[in-house]
PDB file of C-alpha atoms in Angstrom:
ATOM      1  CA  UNK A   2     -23.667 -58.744  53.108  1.00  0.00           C
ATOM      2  CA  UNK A   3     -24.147 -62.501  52.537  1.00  0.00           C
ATOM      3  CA  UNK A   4     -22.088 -64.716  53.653  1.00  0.00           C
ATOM      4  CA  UNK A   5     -22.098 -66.485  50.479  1.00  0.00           C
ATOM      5  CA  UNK A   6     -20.183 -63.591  48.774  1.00  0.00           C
ATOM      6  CA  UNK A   7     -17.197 -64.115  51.651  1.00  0.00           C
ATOM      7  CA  UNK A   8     -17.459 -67.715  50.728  1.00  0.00           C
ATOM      8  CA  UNK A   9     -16.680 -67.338  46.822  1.00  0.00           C
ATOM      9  CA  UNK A  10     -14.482 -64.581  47.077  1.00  0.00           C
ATOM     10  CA  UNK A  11     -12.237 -66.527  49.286  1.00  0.00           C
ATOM     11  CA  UNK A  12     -12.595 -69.800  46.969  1.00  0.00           C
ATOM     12  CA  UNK A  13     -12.098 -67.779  43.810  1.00  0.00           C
ATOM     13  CA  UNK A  14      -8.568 -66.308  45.500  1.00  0.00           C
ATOM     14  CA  UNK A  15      -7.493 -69.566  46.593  1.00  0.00           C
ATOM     15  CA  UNK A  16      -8.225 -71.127  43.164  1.00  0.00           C
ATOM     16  CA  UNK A  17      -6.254 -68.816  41.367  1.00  0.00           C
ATOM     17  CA  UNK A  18      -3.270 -69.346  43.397  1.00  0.00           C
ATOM     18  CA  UNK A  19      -3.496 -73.002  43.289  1.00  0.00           C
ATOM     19  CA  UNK A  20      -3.889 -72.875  39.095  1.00  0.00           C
ATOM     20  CA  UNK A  21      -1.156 -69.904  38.828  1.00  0.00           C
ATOM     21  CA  UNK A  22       1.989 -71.632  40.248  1.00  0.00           C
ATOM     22  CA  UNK A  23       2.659 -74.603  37.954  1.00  0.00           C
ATOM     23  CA  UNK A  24       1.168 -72.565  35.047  1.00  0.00           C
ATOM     24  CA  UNK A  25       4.244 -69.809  36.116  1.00  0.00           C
ATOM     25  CA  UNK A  26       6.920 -72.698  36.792  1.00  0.00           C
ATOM     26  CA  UNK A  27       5.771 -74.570  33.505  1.00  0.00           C
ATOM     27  CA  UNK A  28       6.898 -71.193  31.573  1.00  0.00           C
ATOM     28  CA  UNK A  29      10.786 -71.818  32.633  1.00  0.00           C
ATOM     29  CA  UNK A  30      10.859 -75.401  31.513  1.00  0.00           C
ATOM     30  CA  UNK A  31      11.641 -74.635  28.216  1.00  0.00           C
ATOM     31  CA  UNK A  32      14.253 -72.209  28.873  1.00  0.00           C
ATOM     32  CA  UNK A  33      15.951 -74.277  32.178  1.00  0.00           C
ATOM     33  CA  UNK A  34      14.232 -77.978  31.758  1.00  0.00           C
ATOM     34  CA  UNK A  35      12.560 -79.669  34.410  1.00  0.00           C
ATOM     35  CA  UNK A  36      15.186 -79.747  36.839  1.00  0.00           C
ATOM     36  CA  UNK A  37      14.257 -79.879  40.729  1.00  0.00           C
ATOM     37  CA  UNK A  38      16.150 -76.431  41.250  1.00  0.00           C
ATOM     38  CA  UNK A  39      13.662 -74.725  38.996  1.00  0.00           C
ATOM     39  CA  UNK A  40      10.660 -76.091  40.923  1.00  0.00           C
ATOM     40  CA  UNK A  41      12.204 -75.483  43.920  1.00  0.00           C
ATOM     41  CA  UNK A  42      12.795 -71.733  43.090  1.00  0.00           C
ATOM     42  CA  UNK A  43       9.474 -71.589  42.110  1.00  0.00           C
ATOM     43  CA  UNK A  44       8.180 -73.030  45.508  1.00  0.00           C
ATOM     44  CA  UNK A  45      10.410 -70.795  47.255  1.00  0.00           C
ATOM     45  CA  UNK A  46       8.817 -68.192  45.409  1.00  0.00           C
ATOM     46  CA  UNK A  47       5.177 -68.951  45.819  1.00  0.00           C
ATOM     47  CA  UNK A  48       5.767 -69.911  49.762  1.00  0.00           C
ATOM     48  CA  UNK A  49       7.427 -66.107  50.173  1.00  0.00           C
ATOM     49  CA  UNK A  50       4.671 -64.597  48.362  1.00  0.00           C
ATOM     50  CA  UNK A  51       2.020 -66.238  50.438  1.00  0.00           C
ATOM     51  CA  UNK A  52       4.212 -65.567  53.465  1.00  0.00           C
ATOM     52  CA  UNK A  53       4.580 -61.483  52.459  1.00  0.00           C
ATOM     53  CA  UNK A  54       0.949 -61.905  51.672  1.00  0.00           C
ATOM     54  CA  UNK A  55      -0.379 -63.195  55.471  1.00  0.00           C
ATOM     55  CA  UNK A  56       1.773 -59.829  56.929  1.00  0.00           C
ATOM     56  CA  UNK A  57       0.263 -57.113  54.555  1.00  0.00           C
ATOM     57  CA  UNK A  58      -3.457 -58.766  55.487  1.00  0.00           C
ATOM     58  CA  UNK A  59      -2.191 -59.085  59.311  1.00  0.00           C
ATOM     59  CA  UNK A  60      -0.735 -55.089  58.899  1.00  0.00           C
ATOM     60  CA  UNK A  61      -3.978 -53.488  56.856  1.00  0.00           C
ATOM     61  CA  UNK A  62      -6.105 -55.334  59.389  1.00  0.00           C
ATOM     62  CA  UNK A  63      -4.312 -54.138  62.436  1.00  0.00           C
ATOM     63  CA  UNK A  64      -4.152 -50.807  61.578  1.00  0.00           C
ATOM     64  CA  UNK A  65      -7.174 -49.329  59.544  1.00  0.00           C
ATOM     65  CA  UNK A  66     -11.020 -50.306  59.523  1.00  0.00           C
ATOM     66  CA  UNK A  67     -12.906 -52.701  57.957  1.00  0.00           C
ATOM     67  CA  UNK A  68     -13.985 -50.191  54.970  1.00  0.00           C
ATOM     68  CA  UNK A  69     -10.837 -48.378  54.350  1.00  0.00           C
ATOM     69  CA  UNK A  70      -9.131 -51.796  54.156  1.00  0.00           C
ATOM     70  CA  UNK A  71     -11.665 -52.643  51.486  1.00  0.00           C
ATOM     71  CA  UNK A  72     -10.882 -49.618  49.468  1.00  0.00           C
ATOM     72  CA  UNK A  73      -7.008 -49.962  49.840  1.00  0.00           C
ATOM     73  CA  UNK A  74      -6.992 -53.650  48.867  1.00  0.00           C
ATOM     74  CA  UNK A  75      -9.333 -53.629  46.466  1.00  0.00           C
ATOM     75  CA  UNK A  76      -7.409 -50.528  44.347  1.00  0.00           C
ATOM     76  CA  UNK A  77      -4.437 -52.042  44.958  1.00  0.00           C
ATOM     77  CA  UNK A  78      -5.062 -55.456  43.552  1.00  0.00           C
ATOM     78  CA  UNK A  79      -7.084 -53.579  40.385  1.00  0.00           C
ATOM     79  CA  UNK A  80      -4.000 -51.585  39.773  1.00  0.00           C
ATOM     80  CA  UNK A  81      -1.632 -54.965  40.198  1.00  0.00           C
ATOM     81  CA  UNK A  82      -3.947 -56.445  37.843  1.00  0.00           C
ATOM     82  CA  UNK A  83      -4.004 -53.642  35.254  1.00  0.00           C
ATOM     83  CA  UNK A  84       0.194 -53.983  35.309  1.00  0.00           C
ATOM     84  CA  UNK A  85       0.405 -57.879  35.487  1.00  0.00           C
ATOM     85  CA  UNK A  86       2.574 -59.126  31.797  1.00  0.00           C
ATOM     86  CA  UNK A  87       0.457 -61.463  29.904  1.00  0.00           C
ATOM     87  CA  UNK A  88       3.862 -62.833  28.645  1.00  0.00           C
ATOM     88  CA  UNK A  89       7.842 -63.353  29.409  1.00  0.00           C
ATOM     89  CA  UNK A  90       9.218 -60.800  26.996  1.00  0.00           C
ATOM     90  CA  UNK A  91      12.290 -62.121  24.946  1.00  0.00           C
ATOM     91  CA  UNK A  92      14.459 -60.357  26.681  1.00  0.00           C
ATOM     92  CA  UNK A  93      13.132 -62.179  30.033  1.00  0.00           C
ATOM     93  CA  UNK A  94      13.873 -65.645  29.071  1.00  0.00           C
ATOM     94  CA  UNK A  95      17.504 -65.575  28.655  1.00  0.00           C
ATOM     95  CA  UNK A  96      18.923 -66.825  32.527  1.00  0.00           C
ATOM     96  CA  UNK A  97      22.458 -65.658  33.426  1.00  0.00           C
ATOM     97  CA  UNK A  98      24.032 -68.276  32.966  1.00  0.00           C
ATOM     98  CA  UNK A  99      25.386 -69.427  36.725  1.00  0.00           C
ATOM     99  CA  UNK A 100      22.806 -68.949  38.596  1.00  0.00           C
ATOM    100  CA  UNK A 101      19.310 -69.841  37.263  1.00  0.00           C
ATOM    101  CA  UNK A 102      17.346 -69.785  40.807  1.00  0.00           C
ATOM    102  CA  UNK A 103      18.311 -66.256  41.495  1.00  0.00           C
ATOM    103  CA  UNK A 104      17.015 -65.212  37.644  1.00  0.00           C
ATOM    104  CA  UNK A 105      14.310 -67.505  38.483  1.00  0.00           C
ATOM    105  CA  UNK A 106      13.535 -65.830  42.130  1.00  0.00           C
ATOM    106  CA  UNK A 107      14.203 -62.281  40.103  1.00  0.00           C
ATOM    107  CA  UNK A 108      11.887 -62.700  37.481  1.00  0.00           C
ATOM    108  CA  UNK A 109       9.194 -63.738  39.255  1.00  0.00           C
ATOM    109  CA  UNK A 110       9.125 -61.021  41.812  1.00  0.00           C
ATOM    110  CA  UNK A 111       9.271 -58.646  39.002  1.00  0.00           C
ATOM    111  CA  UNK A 112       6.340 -59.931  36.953  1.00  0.00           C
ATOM    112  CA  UNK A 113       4.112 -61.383  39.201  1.00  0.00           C
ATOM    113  CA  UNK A 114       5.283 -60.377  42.821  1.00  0.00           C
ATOM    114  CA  UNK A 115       3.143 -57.579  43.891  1.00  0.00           C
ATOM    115  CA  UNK A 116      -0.233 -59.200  41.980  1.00  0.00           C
ATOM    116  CA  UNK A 117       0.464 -62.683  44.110  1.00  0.00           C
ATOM    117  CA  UNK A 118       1.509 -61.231  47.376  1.00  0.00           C
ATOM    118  CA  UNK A 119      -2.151 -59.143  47.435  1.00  0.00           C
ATOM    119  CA  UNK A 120      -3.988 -62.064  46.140  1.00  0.00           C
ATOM    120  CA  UNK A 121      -2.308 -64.110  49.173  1.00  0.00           C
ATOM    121  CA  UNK A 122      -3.566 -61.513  51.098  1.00  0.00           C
ATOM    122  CA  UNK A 123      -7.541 -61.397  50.031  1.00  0.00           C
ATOM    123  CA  UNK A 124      -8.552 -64.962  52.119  1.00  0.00           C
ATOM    124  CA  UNK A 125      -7.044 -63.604  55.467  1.00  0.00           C
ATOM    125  CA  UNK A 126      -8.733 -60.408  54.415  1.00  0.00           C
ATOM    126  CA  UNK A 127     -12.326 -60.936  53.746  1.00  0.00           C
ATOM    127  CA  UNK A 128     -12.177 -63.906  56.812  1.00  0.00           C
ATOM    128  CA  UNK A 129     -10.978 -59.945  58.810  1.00  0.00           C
ATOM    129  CA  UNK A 130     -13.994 -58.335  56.844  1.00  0.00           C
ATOM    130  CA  UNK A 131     -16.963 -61.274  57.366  1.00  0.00           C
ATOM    131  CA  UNK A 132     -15.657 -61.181  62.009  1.00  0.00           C
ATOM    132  CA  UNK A 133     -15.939 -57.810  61.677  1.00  0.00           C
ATOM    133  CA  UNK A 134     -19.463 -57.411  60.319  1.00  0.00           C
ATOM    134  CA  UNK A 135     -20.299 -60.675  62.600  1.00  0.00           C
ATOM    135  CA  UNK A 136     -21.024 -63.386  59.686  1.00  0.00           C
TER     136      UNK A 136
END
Protein backbone atom coordinates (compact mmCIF):
# COMPACT_ATOMS: atom_id res chain seq x y z
CA UNK A 1 0.00 0.00 0.00
CA UNK A 2 1.28 3.53 -0.77
CA UNK A 3 2.20 5.59 1.52
CA UNK A 4 0.37 8.32 -0.05
CA UNK A 5 -3.01 6.68 0.88
CA UNK A 6 -1.76 6.79 4.87
CA UNK A 7 -0.92 10.34 4.12
CA UNK A 8 -4.55 11.52 2.94
CA UNK A 9 -6.42 9.39 5.05
CA UNK A 10 -4.80 10.87 8.04
CA UNK A 11 -5.18 14.59 6.55
CA UNK A 12 -8.76 13.95 5.52
CA UNK A 13 -9.52 12.77 9.45
CA UNK A 14 -7.77 15.59 10.85
CA UNK A 15 -9.58 18.06 8.53
CA UNK A 16 -12.82 17.00 9.46
CA UNK A 17 -12.24 17.40 13.03
CA UNK A 18 -10.74 20.73 12.71
CA UNK A 19 -14.00 22.00 10.36
CA UNK A 20 -16.60 19.96 12.69
CA UNK A 21 -16.10 21.71 16.10
CA UNK A 22 -17.03 25.37 15.52
CA UNK A 23 -19.56 24.20 12.87
CA UNK A 24 -21.15 21.97 16.14
CA UNK A 25 -20.57 24.94 18.75
CA UNK A 26 -21.96 27.55 16.13
CA UNK A 27 -25.38 25.38 16.27
CA UNK A 28 -25.94 26.41 20.17
CA UNK A 29 -25.41 30.09 19.62
CA UNK A 30 -28.71 30.71 18.75
CA UNK A 31 -30.29 28.82 21.41
CA UNK A 32 -27.51 29.91 24.44
CA UNK A 33 -25.60 33.07 22.65
CA UNK A 34 -22.06 33.33 22.41
CA UNK A 35 -21.20 33.11 25.88
CA UNK A 36 -17.61 31.68 26.92
CA UNK A 37 -19.41 28.75 28.90
CA UNK A 38 -20.86 27.45 25.68
CA UNK A 39 -17.46 27.39 23.94
CA UNK A 40 -15.95 26.11 26.74
CA UNK A 41 -18.41 23.11 26.94
CA UNK A 42 -17.83 22.61 23.56
CA UNK A 43 -13.95 22.46 24.02
CA UNK A 44 -14.41 20.29 26.86
CA UNK A 45 -16.28 18.22 24.63
CA UNK A 46 -14.08 18.00 21.62
CA UNK A 47 -10.76 17.62 24.00
CA UNK A 48 -12.70 14.36 25.74
CA UNK A 49 -13.59 13.03 22.48
CA UNK A 50 -10.11 13.23 21.11
CA UNK A 51 -8.89 12.03 24.50
CA UNK A 52 -11.52 8.73 24.43
CA UNK A 53 -10.43 8.62 20.86
CA UNK A 54 -6.27 8.19 21.48
CA UNK A 55 -7.39 5.07 24.14
CA UNK A 56 -9.77 3.10 21.74
CA UNK A 57 -6.74 3.49 18.88
CA UNK A 58 -4.08 2.71 21.81
CA UNK A 59 -6.67 -0.48 22.98
CA UNK A 60 -7.57 -1.92 19.19
CA UNK A 61 -3.87 -1.57 18.50
CA UNK A 62 -2.67 -3.35 21.55
CA UNK A 63 -4.79 -6.05 21.36
CA UNK A 64 -5.74 -7.33 17.76
CA UNK A 65 -3.70 -7.25 14.35
CA UNK A 66 -3.18 -4.92 11.90
CA UNK A 67 -6.15 -6.40 9.57
CA UNK A 68 -8.74 -7.16 12.08
CA UNK A 69 -8.23 -3.62 13.41
CA UNK A 70 -8.95 -2.45 9.89
CA UNK A 71 -12.15 -4.34 9.68
CA UNK A 72 -13.37 -3.33 13.25
CA UNK A 73 -12.65 0.38 12.72
CA UNK A 74 -13.59 0.70 9.52
CA UNK A 75 -17.39 -0.98 10.26
CA UNK A 76 -17.55 0.82 13.13
CA UNK A 77 -17.02 4.30 11.83
CA UNK A 78 -19.48 3.26 8.58
CA UNK A 79 -22.11 2.31 11.04
CA UNK A 80 -21.40 5.75 13.25
CA UNK A 81 -21.70 7.43 10.06
CA UNK A 82 -24.90 5.76 8.83
CA UNK A 83 -26.52 6.95 12.54
CA UNK A 84 -24.88 10.49 12.72
CA UNK A 85 -28.27 13.37 12.84
CA UNK A 86 -27.93 15.72 10.02
CA UNK A 87 -29.85 18.13 12.38
CA UNK A 88 -30.73 19.19 16.23
CA UNK A 89 -34.31 17.99 16.34
CA UNK A 90 -36.74 20.57 18.02
CA UNK A 91 -36.99 18.81 20.80
CA UNK A 92 -32.97 19.02 21.20
CA UNK A 93 -32.65 22.68 21.31
CA UNK A 94 -34.57 23.53 24.30
CA UNK A 95 -31.55 23.62 27.37
CA UNK A 96 -32.82 22.99 30.93
CA UNK A 97 -32.80 25.88 32.04
CA UNK A 98 -29.88 25.90 35.00
CA UNK A 99 -27.46 24.27 33.64
CA UNK A 100 -26.67 24.80 29.91
CA UNK A 101 -23.00 23.10 29.89
CA UNK A 102 -24.30 19.84 31.14
CA UNK A 103 -27.27 19.96 28.18
CA UNK A 104 -24.50 21.18 26.16
CA UNK A 105 -21.91 18.21 27.26
CA UNK A 106 -25.28 15.82 26.95
CA UNK A 107 -26.23 16.63 23.65
CA UNK A 108 -23.22 16.39 22.12
CA UNK A 109 -22.24 13.00 23.34
CA UNK A 110 -25.54 11.84 22.17
CA UNK A 111 -25.40 13.11 18.59
CA UNK A 112 -22.04 13.17 17.68
CA UNK A 113 -20.04 11.24 20.46
CA UNK A 114 -19.40 7.86 19.15
CA UNK A 115 -18.83 9.29 15.24
CA UNK A 116 -15.99 11.87 16.80
CA UNK A 117 -14.40 9.63 19.31
CA UNK A 118 -13.64 6.92 16.17
CA UNK A 119 -12.70 9.65 13.87
CA UNK A 120 -10.14 10.81 16.75
CA UNK A 121 -9.11 7.50 16.63
CA UNK A 122 -8.31 6.93 12.63
CA UNK A 123 -4.74 9.23 12.66
CA UNK A 124 -3.25 7.15 15.62
CA UNK A 125 -4.67 4.24 13.70
CA UNK A 126 -3.46 4.19 10.21
CA UNK A 127 0.16 5.86 11.75
CA UNK A 128 -0.36 1.80 13.84
CA UNK A 129 -1.31 0.38 10.29
CA UNK A 130 1.59 2.25 7.87
CA UNK A 131 4.73 0.82 11.24
CA UNK A 132 3.21 -2.20 10.90
CA UNK A 133 3.46 -2.84 7.17
CA UNK A 134 6.99 -0.84 7.46
CA UNK A 135 6.06 2.50 5.37
Amino acid sequence: MSPLIFTLGALVGSGLLFLIQPLVTKLFLPVLGGSPAVWSACAVFFQSALLAGYGYAHLLSRRLGARRQALIHTGLLLLAVAFLPTRLGARTLSPDGAHPVLWILLVLTRTLGPTLVLLCATGPLLQSWAAALGR
